Amino acid sequence: MLCCQRDSIVSEIVEQMRLEKKGSALICDGDRLAGIFTERDVLKLLAKRSSMDVPVESVMTANPQVVGVSDSIEKAISLMSQGGYRRLPVVDAEHRPVGMLKVSGILHYLVQHFPNYVYNLPPVPGQPPIHREGA
């Protein structure tokens, strides 16, 4: 999890993201979550040929959707599905970031805990198999 302050410069955050191989940075105001800056935001800036030498607070997504440390995986999946998010910040009761939940992490969790269900899903859920598999 990469955390930066809201007055950090975008180009410096992008370099940190590159060095740490992160697809996003959580933006804080002190120790509280204020926003999120993702690789999608970088692409938008590049497409507009905008300067990267601006404070991140001018281009971040402010007050992003979050999950709490005691929220269920079901809630996280629902929020991600409804909002089209690939990442959700995880915050404590005081809205301090404690982690980042990613789609890939949820998929690994599901495969680990429900392998028979995941491995036996048809390519398109709800579609019956056309050909019988196996012997």
Tab-separated table of C-alpha atoms in Angstrom:
chain	number	residue	atom	x	y	z
A	1	MET	CA	0.000	0.000	0.000
A	2	LEU	CA	1.421	3.319	-1.102
A	3	CYS	CA	0.261	6.387	0.859
A	4	CYS	CA	1.025	9.979	-0.113
A	5	GLN	CA	-0.101	13.371	1.144
A	6	ARG	CA	-2.592	15.419	-0.866
A	7	ASP	CA	0.009	18.111	-1.651
A	8	SER	CA	2.398	15.559	-3.213
A	9	ILE	CA	3.326	16.169	-6.851
A	10	VAL	CA	1.794	13.774	-9.393
A	11	SER	CA	5.089	13.055	-11.203
A	12	GLU	CA	6.697	12.021	-7.899
A	13	ILE	CA	3.779	9.734	-7.044
A	14	VAL	CA	3.901	8.143	-10.502
A	15	GLU	CA	7.614	7.452	-9.988
A	16	GLN	CA	6.906	5.890	-6.574
A	17	MET	CA	4.150	3.769	-8.113
A	18	ARG	CA	6.583	2.597	-10.784
A	19	LEU	CA	9.364	1.792	-8.312
A	20	GLU	CA	7.052	-0.047	-5.916
A	21	LYS	CA	5.098	-1.715	-8.753
A	22	LYS	CA	1.789	-0.354	-7.479
A	23	GLY	CA	-1.247	0.472	-9.594
A	24	SER	CA	-2.501	3.100	-7.184
A	25	ALA	CA	-1.672	5.397	-4.304
A	26	LEU	CA	-3.879	6.272	-1.375
A	27	ILE	CA	-3.923	10.015	-0.787
A	28	CYS	CA	-4.118	11.170	2.814
A	29	ASP	CA	-4.791	14.349	4.705
A	30	GLY	CA	-2.615	13.731	7.742
A	31	ASP	CA	-3.352	10.116	8.599
A	32	ARG	CA	-6.925	10.079	7.201
A	33	LEU	CA	-7.853	8.867	3.727
A	34	ALA	CA	-8.734	11.775	1.427
A	35	GLY	CA	-8.582	10.181	-2.021
A	36	ILE	CA	-7.110	7.657	-4.405
A	37	PHE	CA	-4.876	8.111	-7.450
A	38	THR	CA	-4.693	5.209	-9.906
A	39	GLU	CA	-3.001	4.245	-13.146
A	40	ARG	CA	-6.257	5.187	-14.869
A	41	ASP	CA	-5.779	8.751	-13.598
A	42	VAL	CA	-2.274	8.737	-15.087
A	43	LEU	CA	-3.683	7.634	-18.454
A	44	LYS	CA	-6.265	10.439	-18.369
A	45	LEU	CA	-3.521	13.008	-17.726
A	46	LEU	CA	-1.392	11.612	-20.548
A	47	ALA	CA	-4.324	11.592	-22.969
A	48	LYS	CA	-5.001	15.263	-22.237
A	49	ARG	CA	-1.268	16.066	-22.350
A	50	SER	CA	-1.707	17.630	-18.905
A	51	SER	CA	1.183	18.578	-16.657
A	52	MET	CA	2.303	15.983	-14.148
A	53	ASP	CA	3.875	18.680	-11.993
A	54	VAL	CA	0.681	19.496	-10.100
A	55	PRO	CA	-0.498	18.528	-6.609
A	56	VAL	CA	-2.276	15.184	-6.659
A	57	GLU	CA	-5.307	16.654	-4.880
A	58	SER	CA	-6.203	18.416	-8.144
A	59	VAL	CA	-6.523	15.127	-10.070
A	60	MET	CA	-7.248	12.414	-7.479
A	61	THR	CA	-10.618	10.829	-6.858
A	62	ALA	CA	-11.672	12.478	-3.599
A	63	ASN	CA	-13.582	10.556	-0.937
A	64	PRO	CA	-13.360	7.182	-2.694
A	65	GLN	CA	-15.634	4.280	-1.881
A	66	VAL	CA	-14.060	2.246	0.937
A	67	VAL	CA	-14.603	-0.897	2.958
A	68	GLY	CA	-14.055	-1.176	6.684
A	69	VAL	CA	-11.823	-3.740	8.323
A	70	SER	CA	-14.866	-5.680	9.553
A	71	ASP	CA	-16.853	-5.533	6.297
A	72	SER	CA	-17.548	-8.774	4.449
A	73	ILE	CA	-16.067	-9.953	1.171
A	74	GLU	CA	-19.639	-9.947	-0.140
A	75	LYS	CA	-19.918	-6.208	0.533
A	76	ALA	CA	-16.570	-5.541	-1.151
A	77	ILE	CA	-17.539	-7.556	-4.237
A	78	SER	CA	-20.879	-5.763	-4.425
A	79	LEU	CA	-19.263	-2.307	-4.186
A	80	MET	CA	-16.633	-3.213	-6.782
A	81	SER	CA	-19.232	-4.622	-9.149
A	82	GLN	CA	-21.622	-1.685	-8.828
A	83	GLY	CA	-18.911	0.964	-9.116
A	84	GLY	CA	-16.648	-0.749	-11.640
A	85	TYR	CA	-13.712	-0.504	-9.210
A	86	ARG	CA	-10.634	-2.706	-9.394
A	87	ARG	CA	-9.385	-1.522	-6.008
A	88	LEU	CA	-11.014	-0.511	-2.733
A	89	PRO	CA	-9.165	1.133	0.145
A	90	VAL	CA	-9.627	-0.588	3.490
A	91	VAL	CA	-9.976	1.819	6.415
A	92	ASP	CA	-10.265	1.535	10.183
A	93	ALA	CA	-12.964	3.133	12.335
A	94	GLU	CA	-11.144	6.512	12.225
A	95	HIS	CA	-10.938	6.417	8.398
A	96	ARG	CA	-7.192	5.702	8.435
A	97	PRO	CA	-6.058	3.500	5.551
A	98	VAL	CA	-4.911	0.041	6.604
A	99	GLY	CA	-4.814	-1.730	3.247
A	100	MET	CA	-5.991	-2.069	-0.304
A	101	LEU	CA	-8.395	-4.725	-1.558
A	102	LYS	CA	-7.900	-5.682	-5.209
A	103	VAL	CA	-10.018	-7.763	-7.567
A	104	SER	CA	-7.087	-10.156	-8.007
A	105	GLY	CA	-6.896	-10.641	-4.231
A	106	ILE	CA	-10.585	-11.463	-4.052
A	107	LEU	CA	-10.243	-13.942	-6.936
A	108	HIS	CA	-7.337	-15.671	-5.192
A	109	TYR	CA	-9.397	-15.828	-1.986
A	110	LEU	CA	-12.367	-17.378	-3.788
A	111	VAL	CA	-10.223	-19.943	-5.612
A	112	GLN	CA	-8.474	-20.865	-2.358
A	113	HIS	CA	-11.630	-21.227	-0.280
A	114	PHE	CA	-14.109	-22.490	-2.902
A	115	PRO	CA	-12.011	-24.397	-5.471
A	116	ASN	CA	-14.668	-26.934	-6.496
A	117	TYR	CA	-17.205	-24.228	-7.195
A	118	VAL	CA	-14.787	-21.955	-9.068
A	119	TYR	CA	-13.145	-24.662	-11.178
A	120	ASN	CA	-16.496	-26.171	-12.195
A	121	LEU	CA	-18.118	-22.961	-13.399
A	122	PRO	CA	-19.053	-22.911	-17.089
A	123	PRO	CA	-17.271	-20.255	-19.205
A	124	VAL	CA	-20.481	-18.217	-19.168
A	125	PRO	CA	-22.408	-18.588	-15.885
A	126	GLY	CA	-25.905	-19.937	-16.506
A	127	GLN	CA	-24.927	-21.515	-19.824
A	128	PRO	CA	-25.256	-25.323	-19.859
A	129	PRO	CA	-22.295	-27.234	-21.284
A	130	ILE	CA	-22.618	-28.036	-24.997
A	131	HIS	CA	-20.305	-31.044	-24.934
A	132	ARG	CA	-19.719	-33.475	-22.132
A	133	GLU	CA	-16.255	-33.120	-20.626
A	134	GLY	CA	-14.120	-36.086	-19.606
A	135	ALA	CA	-14.648	-39.811	-20.093
